[in-house]
């Protein structure tokens, strides 16, 4: 049973919990340490994390200072800890900690860099972008392999811009269903209520919020917008007041992932899978959690032409692809929508392999086996093929 030291940027991030579930179900013993942006419970999936300090979303200088302080006390944090077989560092800020931890354990532990978003500061040929990529190369000098979540991250960043030249594997943001969950019955659209578009997860995109609000007003009550998750309040002038003033939009608060996914997606008809937070860059390349969640639980996904998400819908012949990111394009896509057309859209999703959207126990074991198989020391070569069955993975 391999031992994994997992260093994370935000212990409260639901995606961190998802990866912990994968690792533990795959048979790994996990030691967890990281920063926190909100209050965290006493344990995460039965693992008591080491809290390395509080950080704030979007505050680069503050986060850098927190990393420096954590590095200064990392030796005491690791005192008495068992030597891991592999260190997984989530996001750039934890790579510095991974190198320090590796030296503490003798310098022979392989490091995997988990990068599921490409920050805008890393992109571009100007002095800021180049400096950030040089920092990534310096902190990633001992990295054995990179894990990312979209083929477009690999082809548009790691293959052509990043200075890190190590194998890149794709582990998509698929759902890790609760244990013993079967295929849930998918509720049908009820006559007499508005059509519902659900926008769930990390709510950070001002453009999506305004687009959906404007569309719902244009539809004059025929469509309702349901928001759930964690709003990034720093990205909005006043998120709560904005939603409160929208007659056809409501915010229903946070939810448990994965436990609540079946219930919340079962209450909507469509899943908003578009994102413009870093328009033209990360937002164009990503494959968001809500794509997999919506498809797994029968909500019809909506994406915008020219994005990796739209390409995923096209490959699977599902969902709605907007011609551009405007309320009018969304209105055109919904023109003529009736129950029969909606059933055809849902049937196309139902015809897809469930493993396109969900990870099973075999996938978890494959991930852990791949991590365990990384060479323990010296110059290393490792496969860039992770044996996870996926319609998108390369």
mmCIF file of C-alpha atoms in Angstrom:
data_model
loop_
_atom_site.group_PDB
_atom_site.id
_atom_site.type_symbol
_atom_site.label_atom_id
_atom_site.label_comp_id
_atom_site.label_asym_id
_atom_site.label_seq_id
_atom_site.Cartn_x
_atom_site.Cartn_y
_atom_site.Cartn_z
ATOM 1 C CA UNK A 1 0.000 0.000 0.000
ATOM 2 C CA UNK A 2 1.797 3.178 -1.161
ATOM 3 C CA UNK A 3 2.026 6.216 1.086
ATOM 4 C CA UNK A 4 1.240 9.580 -0.510
ATOM 5 C CA UNK A 5 2.086 12.972 0.969
ATOM 6 C CA UNK A 6 -0.539 15.302 -0.513
ATOM 7 C CA UNK A 7 0.268 19.019 -0.306
ATOM 8 C CA UNK A 8 -2.631 21.263 -1.290
ATOM 9 C CA UNK A 9 -3.337 24.944 -1.863
ATOM 10 C CA UNK A 10 -6.779 24.915 -0.190
ATOM 11 C CA UNK A 11 -7.949 22.228 2.197
ATOM 12 C CA UNK A 12 -11.542 23.430 1.816
ATOM 13 C CA UNK A 13 -11.608 22.926 -1.959
ATOM 14 C CA UNK A 14 -14.143 20.160 -2.830
ATOM 15 C CA UNK A 15 -11.777 18.956 -5.563
ATOM 16 C CA UNK A 16 -9.188 18.159 -2.880
ATOM 17 C CA UNK A 17 -11.712 15.903 -1.201
ATOM 18 C CA UNK A 18 -12.437 14.226 -4.547
ATOM 19 C CA UNK A 19 -8.752 13.418 -5.043
ATOM 20 C CA UNK A 20 -8.492 12.100 -1.476
ATOM 21 C CA UNK A 21 -11.422 9.778 -2.162
ATOM 22 C CA UNK A 22 -9.687 8.518 -5.309
ATOM 23 C CA UNK A 23 -6.408 7.920 -3.505
ATOM 24 C CA UNK A 24 -7.896 6.140 -0.498
ATOM 25 C CA UNK A 25 -10.280 4.023 -2.577
ATOM 26 C CA UNK A 26 -7.314 3.112 -4.729
ATOM 27 C CA UNK A 27 -5.498 1.729 -1.702
ATOM 28 C CA UNK A 28 -3.113 4.558 -0.806
ATOM 29 C CA UNK A 29 -2.309 5.765 2.682
ATOM 30 C CA UNK A 30 -2.476 9.557 2.553
ATOM 31 C CA UNK A 31 -0.848 12.213 4.723
ATOM 32 C CA UNK A 32 -2.454 15.580 4.054
ATOM 33 C CA UNK A 33 -1.112 19.088 4.606
ATOM 34 C CA UNK A 34 -2.064 22.396 3.102
ATOM 35 C CA UNK A 35 -3.370 25.909 3.364
ATOM 36 C CA UNK A 36 -6.975 26.862 4.077
ATOM 37 C CA UNK A 37 -9.095 29.691 2.725
ATOM 38 C CA UNK A 38 -12.145 28.936 4.857
ATOM 39 C CA UNK A 39 -12.782 26.985 8.030
ATOM 40 C CA UNK A 40 -12.228 23.264 7.574
ATOM 41 C CA UNK A 41 -13.694 20.342 9.506
ATOM 42 C CA UNK A 42 -11.627 18.285 11.925
ATOM 43 C CA UNK A 43 -10.915 15.683 9.275
ATOM 44 C CA UNK A 44 -11.385 15.167 5.544
ATOM 45 C CA UNK A 45 -12.365 11.643 4.527
ATOM 46 C CA UNK A 46 -11.066 10.401 7.877
ATOM 47 C CA UNK A 47 -7.689 12.111 7.401
ATOM 48 C CA UNK A 48 -6.595 14.761 9.890
ATOM 49 C CA UNK A 49 -4.878 17.462 7.825
ATOM 50 C CA UNK A 50 -1.996 19.650 8.902
ATOM 51 C CA UNK A 51 -3.109 23.247 8.436
ATOM 52 C CA UNK A 52 -0.158 25.255 7.140
ATOM 53 C CA UNK A 53 -1.899 28.607 7.457
ATOM 54 C CA UNK A 54 -4.642 30.741 5.998
ATOM 55 C CA UNK A 55 -4.490 32.130 2.467
ATOM 56 C CA UNK A 56 -6.824 34.309 0.440
ATOM 57 C CA UNK A 57 -8.068 33.765 -3.093
ATOM 58 C CA UNK A 58 -6.504 36.186 -5.579
ATOM 59 C CA UNK A 59 -4.002 37.689 -3.115
ATOM 60 C CA UNK A 60 -0.724 36.573 -4.674
ATOM 61 C CA UNK A 61 1.623 38.406 -2.296
ATOM 62 C CA UNK A 62 -0.206 37.152 0.805
ATOM 63 C CA UNK A 63 -0.126 33.578 -0.499
ATOM 64 C CA UNK A 64 3.604 33.834 -1.260
ATOM 65 C CA UNK A 65 4.278 35.030 2.282
ATOM 66 C CA UNK A 66 2.206 32.146 3.683
ATOM 67 C CA UNK A 67 4.299 29.697 1.651
ATOM 68 C CA UNK A 68 7.533 31.180 3.012
ATOM 69 C CA UNK A 69 6.266 30.877 6.588
ATOM 70 C CA UNK A 70 5.170 27.289 5.968
ATOM 71 C CA UNK A 71 8.574 26.414 4.526
ATOM 72 C CA UNK A 72 10.247 27.754 7.657
ATOM 73 C CA UNK A 73 8.317 25.383 9.896
ATOM 74 C CA UNK A 74 7.968 22.424 7.557
ATOM 75 C CA UNK A 75 10.704 20.424 9.277
ATOM 76 C CA UNK A 76 8.822 20.529 12.572
ATOM 77 C CA UNK A 77 5.567 19.681 10.786
ATOM 78 C CA UNK A 78 7.154 16.582 9.236
ATOM 79 C CA UNK A 79 9.029 15.497 12.363
ATOM 80 C CA UNK A 80 8.243 11.858 13.014
ATOM 81 C CA UNK A 81 6.283 11.441 9.787
ATOM 82 C CA UNK A 82 6.739 8.305 7.721
ATOM 83 C CA UNK A 83 8.638 8.693 4.469
ATOM 84 C CA UNK A 84 6.174 8.811 1.563
ATOM 85 C CA UNK A 85 6.516 6.837 -1.643
ATOM 86 C CA UNK A 86 5.411 9.868 -3.650
ATOM 87 C CA UNK A 87 4.663 13.539 -3.002
ATOM 88 C CA UNK A 88 1.746 15.118 -4.874
ATOM 89 C CA UNK A 89 1.830 18.935 -4.936
ATOM 90 C CA UNK A 90 -1.405 20.629 -5.956
ATOM 91 C CA UNK A 91 -0.835 24.032 -7.597
ATOM 92 C CA UNK A 92 2.363 26.003 -8.032
ATOM 93 C CA UNK A 93 2.564 27.351 -4.482
ATOM 94 C CA UNK A 94 2.928 23.869 -2.999
ATOM 95 C CA UNK A 95 5.812 22.858 -5.274
ATOM 96 C CA UNK A 96 8.229 24.838 -3.097
ATOM 97 C CA UNK A 97 6.970 22.894 -0.084
ATOM 98 C CA UNK A 98 7.301 19.622 -1.988
ATOM 99 C CA UNK A 99 10.990 20.280 -2.665
ATOM 100 C CA UNK A 100 11.628 21.142 0.982
ATOM 101 C CA UNK A 101 9.752 18.025 2.127
ATOM 102 C CA UNK A 102 11.674 15.862 -0.328
ATOM 103 C CA UNK A 103 14.989 17.114 1.086
ATOM 104 C CA UNK A 104 13.761 16.286 4.590
ATOM 105 C CA UNK A 105 13.099 12.700 3.461
ATOM 106 C CA UNK A 106 16.486 12.333 1.762
ATOM 107 C CA UNK A 107 15.792 13.713 -1.710
ATOM 108 C CA UNK A 108 14.717 10.464 -3.359
ATOM 109 C CA UNK A 109 10.915 10.827 -3.301
ATOM 110 C CA UNK A 110 9.287 11.413 -6.715
ATOM 111 C CA UNK A 111 7.171 14.569 -6.943
ATOM 112 C CA UNK A 112 3.997 14.857 -9.008
ATOM 113 C CA UNK A 113 2.776 18.360 -9.877
ATOM 114 C CA UNK A 114 -1.023 18.470 -9.946
ATOM 115 C CA UNK A 115 -2.098 21.504 -11.982
ATOM 116 C CA UNK A 116 -5.818 21.595 -12.786
ATOM 117 C CA UNK A 117 -5.992 25.266 -13.814
ATOM 118 C CA UNK A 118 -3.531 27.418 -15.762
ATOM 119 C CA UNK A 119 -3.403 30.789 -14.006
ATOM 120 C CA UNK A 120 -3.415 33.835 -16.282
ATOM 121 C CA UNK A 121 -0.097 35.016 -14.772
ATOM 122 C CA UNK A 122 1.613 31.977 -16.324
ATOM 123 C CA UNK A 123 0.483 32.875 -19.850
ATOM 124 C CA UNK A 124 2.084 35.279 -22.287
ATOM 125 C CA UNK A 125 5.531 36.294 -23.502
ATOM 126 C CA UNK A 126 5.817 39.447 -21.384
ATOM 127 C CA UNK A 127 8.034 39.791 -18.303
ATOM 128 C CA UNK A 128 5.313 38.679 -15.856
ATOM 129 C CA UNK A 129 4.401 35.519 -17.737
ATOM 130 C CA UNK A 130 8.025 34.573 -18.360
ATOM 131 C CA UNK A 131 8.962 35.236 -14.723
ATOM 132 C CA UNK A 132 6.111 33.055 -13.493
ATOM 133 C CA UNK A 133 7.098 30.231 -15.852
ATOM 134 C CA UNK A 134 10.705 30.506 -14.684
ATOM 135 C CA UNK A 135 9.445 30.233 -11.097
ATOM 136 C CA UNK A 136 7.426 27.175 -12.122
ATOM 137 C CA UNK A 137 10.557 25.645 -13.672
ATOM 138 C CA UNK A 138 12.620 26.374 -10.553
ATOM 139 C CA UNK A 139 10.095 24.967 -8.110
ATOM 140 C CA UNK A 140 9.355 22.096 -10.490
ATOM 141 C CA UNK A 141 12.988 21.135 -11.052
ATOM 142 C CA UNK A 142 12.491 17.818 -9.253
ATOM 143 C CA UNK A 143 9.074 17.012 -10.707
ATOM 144 C CA UNK A 144 8.695 13.520 -12.143
ATOM 145 C CA UNK A 145 5.334 13.986 -13.862
ATOM 146 C CA UNK A 146 2.458 16.436 -14.188
ATOM 147 C CA UNK A 147 -1.223 15.659 -13.691
ATOM 148 C CA UNK A 148 -3.725 17.956 -15.365
ATOM 149 C CA UNK A 149 -7.433 17.722 -16.173
ATOM 150 C CA UNK A 150 -7.866 18.685 -19.829
ATOM 151 C CA UNK A 151 -6.073 17.788 -23.068
ATOM 152 C CA UNK A 152 -6.167 21.482 -23.981
ATOM 153 C CA UNK A 153 -4.047 22.353 -20.918
ATOM 154 C CA UNK A 154 -1.415 19.958 -22.191
ATOM 155 C CA UNK A 155 -1.479 21.067 -25.846
ATOM 156 C CA UNK A 156 -1.829 24.821 -25.221
ATOM 157 C CA UNK A 157 0.378 25.270 -22.173
ATOM 158 C CA UNK A 158 2.571 22.387 -21.039
ATOM 159 C CA UNK A 159 3.612 21.353 -24.569
ATOM 160 C CA UNK A 160 4.358 24.857 -25.864
ATOM 161 C CA UNK A 161 4.793 27.425 -23.062
ATOM 162 C CA UNK A 162 5.812 25.730 -19.833
ATOM 163 C CA UNK A 163 9.515 25.215 -19.162
ATOM 164 C CA UNK A 164 8.724 21.919 -17.426
ATOM 165 C CA UNK A 165 9.524 19.070 -19.801
ATOM 166 C CA UNK A 166 8.240 15.971 -18.058
ATOM 167 C CA UNK A 167 5.413 13.570 -18.945
ATOM 168 C CA UNK A 168 1.899 15.006 -18.610
ATOM 169 C CA UNK A 169 -1.041 12.749 -17.818
ATOM 170 C CA UNK A 170 -4.723 13.634 -18.001
ATOM 171 C CA UNK A 171 -6.974 12.859 -15.039
ATOM 172 C CA UNK A 172 -10.307 14.459 -15.807
ATOM 173 C CA UNK A 173 -12.626 16.118 -13.312
ATOM 174 C CA UNK A 174 -14.996 13.177 -13.329
ATOM 175 C CA UNK A 175 -17.413 12.510 -10.508
ATOM 176 C CA UNK A 176 -16.393 10.128 -7.763
ATOM 177 C CA UNK A 177 -19.865 8.858 -6.783
ATOM 178 C CA UNK A 178 -20.698 8.010 -3.169
ATOM 179 C CA UNK A 179 -20.123 4.349 -2.253
ATOM 180 C CA UNK A 180 -22.923 1.994 -3.237
ATOM 181 C CA UNK A 181 -24.678 4.618 -5.325
ATOM 182 C CA UNK A 182 -26.499 3.045 -8.226
ATOM 183 C CA UNK A 183 -27.901 4.748 -11.275
ATOM 184 C CA UNK A 184 -30.362 7.247 -9.875
ATOM 185 C CA UNK A 185 -33.731 7.767 -11.544
ATOM 186 C CA UNK A 186 -33.633 10.997 -13.534
ATOM 187 C CA UNK A 187 -36.674 13.216 -12.924
ATOM 188 C CA UNK A 188 -38.460 14.389 -16.041
ATOM 189 C CA UNK A 189 -39.359 17.990 -16.714
ATOM 190 C CA UNK A 190 -42.661 18.703 -14.988
ATOM 191 C CA UNK A 191 -45.406 20.434 -16.898
ATOM 192 C CA UNK A 192 -46.432 23.733 -15.406
ATOM 193 C CA UNK A 193 -43.037 24.875 -14.089
ATOM 194 C CA UNK A 194 -40.345 26.881 -15.875
ATOM 195 C CA UNK A 195 -37.421 25.196 -17.543
ATOM 196 C CA UNK A 196 -34.446 25.314 -15.172
ATOM 197 C CA UNK A 197 -30.801 26.009 -15.905
ATOM 198 C CA UNK A 198 -28.457 25.093 -13.069
ATOM 199 C CA UNK A 199 -25.112 26.821 -12.546
ATOM 200 C CA UNK A 200 -23.338 24.910 -9.779
ATOM 201 C CA UNK A 201 -19.874 24.830 -8.215
ATOM 202 C CA UNK A 202 -17.330 27.629 -7.899
ATOM 203 C CA UNK A 203 -19.350 30.700 -8.912
ATOM 204 C CA UNK A 204 -16.700 33.171 -10.000
ATOM 205 C CA UNK A 205 -17.710 34.347 -13.483
ATOM 206 C CA UNK A 206 -19.356 37.770 -13.670
ATOM 207 C CA UNK A 207 -20.082 37.337 -17.362
ATOM 208 C CA UNK A 208 -22.016 34.101 -16.775
ATOM 209 C CA UNK A 209 -24.048 35.683 -13.998
ATOM 210 C CA UNK A 210 -25.049 38.677 -16.115
ATOM 211 C CA UNK A 211 -25.665 36.569 -19.233
ATOM 212 C CA UNK A 212 -27.976 34.144 -17.416
ATOM 213 C CA UNK A 213 -29.804 36.968 -15.655
ATOM 214 C CA UNK A 214 -30.376 38.840 -18.913
ATOM 215 C CA UNK A 215 -31.519 35.671 -20.692
ATOM 216 C CA UNK A 216 -34.013 34.822 -17.954
ATOM 217 C CA UNK A 217 -35.494 38.321 -18.184
ATOM 218 C CA UNK A 218 -35.763 38.005 -21.962
ATOM 219 C CA UNK A 219 -37.573 34.688 -21.506
ATOM 220 C CA UNK A 220 -39.959 36.411 -19.061
ATOM 221 C CA UNK A 221 -40.354 33.496 -16.670
ATOM 222 C CA UNK A 222 -40.170 30.623 -19.134
ATOM 223 C CA UNK A 223 -36.727 29.813 -17.728
ATOM 224 C CA UNK A 224 -35.474 29.882 -14.149
ATOM 225 C CA UNK A 225 -31.783 30.101 -13.190
ATOM 226 C CA UNK A 226 -30.744 28.071 -10.121
ATOM 227 C CA UNK A 227 -27.361 28.826 -8.545
ATOM 228 C CA UNK A 228 -25.631 26.588 -6.000
ATOM 229 C CA UNK A 229 -22.126 26.402 -4.603
ATOM 230 C CA UNK A 230 -19.479 28.810 -3.368
ATOM 231 C CA UNK A 231 -19.592 32.337 -4.810
ATOM 232 C CA UNK A 232 -16.227 34.055 -5.163
ATOM 233 C CA UNK A 233 -17.502 37.262 -3.572
ATOM 234 C CA UNK A 234 -14.360 39.200 -4.456
ATOM 235 C CA UNK A 235 -15.254 38.775 -8.152
ATOM 236 C CA UNK A 236 -18.676 40.439 -7.797
ATOM 237 C CA UNK A 237 -19.602 43.926 -6.658
ATOM 238 C CA UNK A 238 -22.531 42.495 -4.655
ATOM 239 C CA UNK A 239 -23.463 38.927 -5.568
ATOM 240 C CA UNK A 240 -26.278 38.547 -3.032
ATOM 241 C CA UNK A 241 -27.985 41.828 -3.931
ATOM 242 C CA UNK A 242 -27.687 41.102 -7.659
ATOM 243 C CA UNK A 243 -29.389 37.715 -7.339
ATOM 244 C CA UNK A 244 -31.998 39.114 -4.965
ATOM 245 C CA UNK A 245 -33.028 41.660 -7.583
ATOM 246 C CA UNK A 246 -33.373 39.114 -10.373
ATOM 247 C CA UNK A 247 -36.971 37.852 -10.677
ATOM 248 C CA UNK A 248 -36.069 34.539 -12.328
ATOM 249 C CA UNK A 249 -32.829 33.674 -10.536
ATOM 250 C CA UNK A 250 -32.240 32.160 -7.094
ATOM 251 C CA UNK A 251 -29.195 31.135 -5.072
ATOM 252 C CA UNK A 252 -29.660 27.972 -2.998
ATOM 253 C CA UNK A 253 -26.341 27.939 -1.131
ATOM 254 C CA UNK A 254 -23.590 25.329 -0.857
ATOM 255 C CA UNK A 255 -23.964 21.594 -1.288
ATOM 256 C CA UNK A 256 -22.044 18.427 -0.506
ATOM 257 C CA UNK A 257 -20.012 16.944 -3.309
ATOM 258 C CA UNK A 258 -20.559 14.142 -4.250
ATOM 259 C CA UNK A 259 -23.405 13.312 -1.853
ATOM 260 C CA UNK A 260 -25.874 15.956 -3.090
ATOM 261 C CA UNK A 261 -25.104 15.891 -6.805
ATOM 262 C CA UNK A 262 -27.892 13.522 -7.813
ATOM 263 C CA UNK A 263 -30.499 15.578 -5.976
ATOM 264 C CA UNK A 264 -29.441 19.033 -7.162
ATOM 265 C CA UNK A 265 -28.906 18.120 -10.822
ATOM 266 C CA UNK A 266 -32.143 16.154 -10.749
ATOM 267 C CA UNK A 267 -33.977 19.401 -9.957
ATOM 268 C CA UNK A 268 -32.780 21.207 -13.109
ATOM 269 C CA UNK A 269 -33.079 20.517 -16.827
ATOM 270 C CA UNK A 270 -29.870 22.080 -18.131
ATOM 271 C CA UNK A 271 -26.342 22.480 -16.708
ATOM 272 C CA UNK A 272 -24.454 25.700 -17.453
ATOM 273 C CA UNK A 273 -20.985 24.370 -18.362
ATOM 274 C CA UNK A 274 -19.567 27.614 -19.779
ATOM 275 C CA UNK A 275 -16.960 29.746 -18.020
ATOM 276 C CA UNK A 276 -15.435 33.124 -18.879
ATOM 277 C CA UNK A 277 -13.476 33.819 -15.705
ATOM 278 C CA UNK A 278 -10.213 33.812 -17.661
ATOM 279 C CA UNK A 279 -11.762 34.188 -21.088
ATOM 280 C CA UNK A 280 -9.669 32.985 -24.009
ATOM 281 C CA UNK A 281 -7.173 31.217 -21.730
ATOM 282 C CA UNK A 282 -7.942 28.838 -18.876
ATOM 283 C CA UNK A 283 -11.685 29.168 -19.476
ATOM 284 C CA UNK A 284 -11.287 28.158 -23.109
ATOM 285 C CA UNK A 285 -9.182 25.110 -22.286
ATOM 286 C CA UNK A 286 -10.802 23.615 -19.201
ATOM 287 C CA UNK A 287 -13.246 20.715 -18.855
ATOM 288 C CA UNK A 288 -15.248 21.828 -15.800
ATOM 289 C CA UNK A 289 -16.624 19.690 -12.998
ATOM 290 C CA UNK A 290 -20.178 20.682 -13.924
ATOM 291 C CA UNK A 291 -19.792 19.047 -17.344
ATOM 292 C CA UNK A 292 -19.295 15.622 -15.772
ATOM 293 C CA UNK A 293 -21.737 16.173 -12.914
ATOM 294 C CA UNK A 294 -24.544 17.364 -15.163
ATOM 295 C CA UNK A 295 -24.123 14.584 -17.710
ATOM 296 C CA UNK A 296 -23.884 11.880 -15.050
ATOM 297 C CA UNK A 297 -27.179 12.964 -13.512
ATOM 298 C CA UNK A 298 -29.042 13.752 -16.720
ATOM 299 C CA UNK A 299 -28.907 17.555 -16.980
ATOM 300 C CA UNK A 300 -28.329 18.738 -20.557
ATOM 301 C CA UNK A 301 -24.985 20.630 -20.730
ATOM 302 C CA UNK A 302 -24.624 24.049 -22.350
ATOM 303 C CA UNK A 303 -21.258 25.209 -23.717
ATOM 304 C CA UNK A 304 -19.963 27.932 -26.051
ATOM 305 C CA UNK A 305 -18.407 27.389 -29.463
ATOM 306 C CA UNK A 306 -14.597 27.483 -29.554
ATOM 307 C CA UNK A 307 -13.971 25.921 -26.140
ATOM 308 C CA UNK A 308 -12.676 22.508 -25.101
ATOM 309 C CA UNK A 309 -16.015 21.908 -23.371
ATOM 310 C CA UNK A 310 -17.854 22.451 -26.660
ATOM 311 C CA UNK A 311 -15.488 19.985 -28.346
ATOM 312 C CA UNK A 312 -16.317 17.412 -25.664
ATOM 313 C CA UNK A 313 -20.030 17.874 -26.333
ATOM 314 C CA UNK A 314 -19.464 17.584 -30.070
ATOM 315 C CA UNK A 315 -17.431 14.386 -29.720
ATOM 316 C CA UNK A 316 -20.226 12.810 -27.718
ATOM 317 C CA UNK A 317 -23.019 14.351 -29.833
ATOM 318 C CA UNK A 318 -24.768 15.784 -26.785
ATOM 319 C CA UNK A 319 -25.873 19.067 -25.274
ATOM 320 C CA UNK A 320 -26.275 22.584 -26.649
ATOM 321 C CA UNK A 321 -23.407 24.609 -28.141
ATOM 322 C CA UNK A 322 -23.967 28.359 -28.314
ATOM 323 C CA UNK A 323 -22.609 30.294 -31.293
ATOM 324 C CA UNK A 324 -21.254 32.966 -28.935
ATOM 325 C CA UNK A 325 -21.402 34.021 -25.298
ATOM 326 C CA UNK A 326 -24.507 36.217 -25.354
ATOM 327 C CA UNK A 327 -28.057 36.039 -23.994
ATOM 328 C CA UNK A 328 -29.282 36.154 -27.596
ATOM 329 C CA UNK A 329 -27.252 33.065 -28.570
ATOM 330 C CA UNK A 330 -28.673 31.203 -25.580
ATOM 331 C CA UNK A 331 -32.160 32.342 -26.569
ATOM 332 C CA UNK A 332 -31.632 31.045 -30.109
ATOM 333 C CA UNK A 333 -30.403 27.689 -28.795
ATOM 334 C CA UNK A 334 -33.561 27.353 -26.705
ATOM 335 C CA UNK A 335 -35.902 28.423 -29.479
ATOM 336 C CA UNK A 336 -38.641 25.879 -30.066
ATOM 337 C CA UNK A 337 -37.801 23.928 -26.911
ATOM 338 C CA UNK A 338 -40.580 21.562 -25.925
ATOM 339 C CA UNK A 339 -40.845 18.326 -23.975
ATOM 340 C CA UNK A 340 -40.189 16.144 -27.019
ATOM 341 C CA UNK A 341 -36.998 17.972 -27.980
ATOM 342 C CA UNK A 342 -35.862 17.910 -24.360
ATOM 343 C CA UNK A 343 -36.381 14.138 -24.191
ATOM 344 C CA UNK A 344 -34.214 13.711 -27.286
ATOM 345 C CA UNK A 345 -31.466 15.787 -25.685
ATOM 346 C CA UNK A 346 -31.637 13.678 -22.519
ATOM 347 C CA UNK A 347 -31.690 10.437 -24.478
ATOM 348 C CA UNK A 348 -28.423 11.376 -26.169
ATOM 349 C CA UNK A 349 -26.779 11.748 -22.747
ATOM 350 C CA UNK A 350 -28.281 8.489 -21.503
ATOM 351 C CA UNK A 351 -26.757 6.709 -24.517
ATOM 352 C CA UNK A 352 -23.229 7.684 -23.421
ATOM 353 C CA UNK A 353 -21.041 5.373 -21.391
ATOM 354 C CA UNK A 354 -21.373 6.228 -17.690
ATOM 355 C CA UNK A 355 -17.594 6.053 -17.393
ATOM 356 C CA UNK A 356 -17.353 9.155 -19.558
ATOM 357 C CA UNK A 357 -18.558 11.077 -16.505
ATOM 358 C CA UNK A 358 -17.808 8.974 -13.401
ATOM 359 C CA UNK A 359 -14.751 7.305 -11.931
ATOM 360 C CA UNK A 360 -15.094 3.797 -10.538
ATOM 361 C CA UNK A 361 -12.978 1.771 -8.124
ATOM 362 C CA UNK A 362 -10.827 0.341 -10.905
ATOM 363 C CA UNK A 363 -9.884 3.871 -12.001
ATOM 364 C CA UNK A 364 -8.889 4.725 -8.440
ATOM 365 C CA UNK A 365 -6.676 1.650 -8.235
ATOM 366 C CA UNK A 366 -5.099 2.488 -11.605
ATOM 367 C CA UNK A 367 -4.218 5.988 -10.430
ATOM 368 C CA UNK A 368 -2.630 4.722 -7.227
ATOM 369 C CA UNK A 369 -0.769 1.963 -9.092
ATOM 370 C CA UNK A 370 0.640 4.564 -11.482
ATOM 371 C CA UNK A 371 1.789 6.752 -8.584
ATOM 372 C CA UNK A 372 3.309 3.749 -6.808
ATOM 373 C CA UNK A 373 5.163 2.766 -9.977
ATOM 374 C CA UNK A 374 7.111 5.995 -10.278
ATOM 375 C CA UNK A 375 10.833 5.281 -9.990
ATOM 376 C CA UNK A 376 12.159 5.958 -6.479
ATOM 377 C CA UNK A 377 15.411 7.799 -7.282
ATOM 378 C CA UNK A 378 17.838 9.130 -9.838
ATOM 379 C CA UNK A 379 17.154 10.052 -13.450
ATOM 380 C CA UNK A 380 13.641 8.863 -14.144
ATOM 381 C CA UNK A 381 11.434 8.063 -17.070
ATOM 382 C CA UNK A 382 7.751 7.476 -16.545
ATOM 383 C CA UNK A 383 4.827 6.792 -18.811
ATOM 384 C CA UNK A 384 2.558 9.623 -19.856
ATOM 385 C CA UNK A 385 -0.250 7.109 -20.238
ATOM 386 C CA UNK A 386 -2.443 6.709 -17.202
ATOM 387 C CA UNK A 387 -4.598 3.574 -17.564
ATOM 388 C CA UNK A 388 -7.901 5.312 -16.788
ATOM 389 C CA UNK A 389 -10.650 4.481 -19.252
ATOM 390 C CA UNK A 390 -11.890 7.827 -20.545
ATOM 391 C CA UNK A 391 -13.359 9.184 -23.738
ATOM 392 C CA UNK A 392 -11.279 12.354 -23.321
ATOM 393 C CA UNK A 393 -7.992 11.161 -21.751
ATOM 394 C CA UNK A 394 -4.937 10.861 -23.964
#
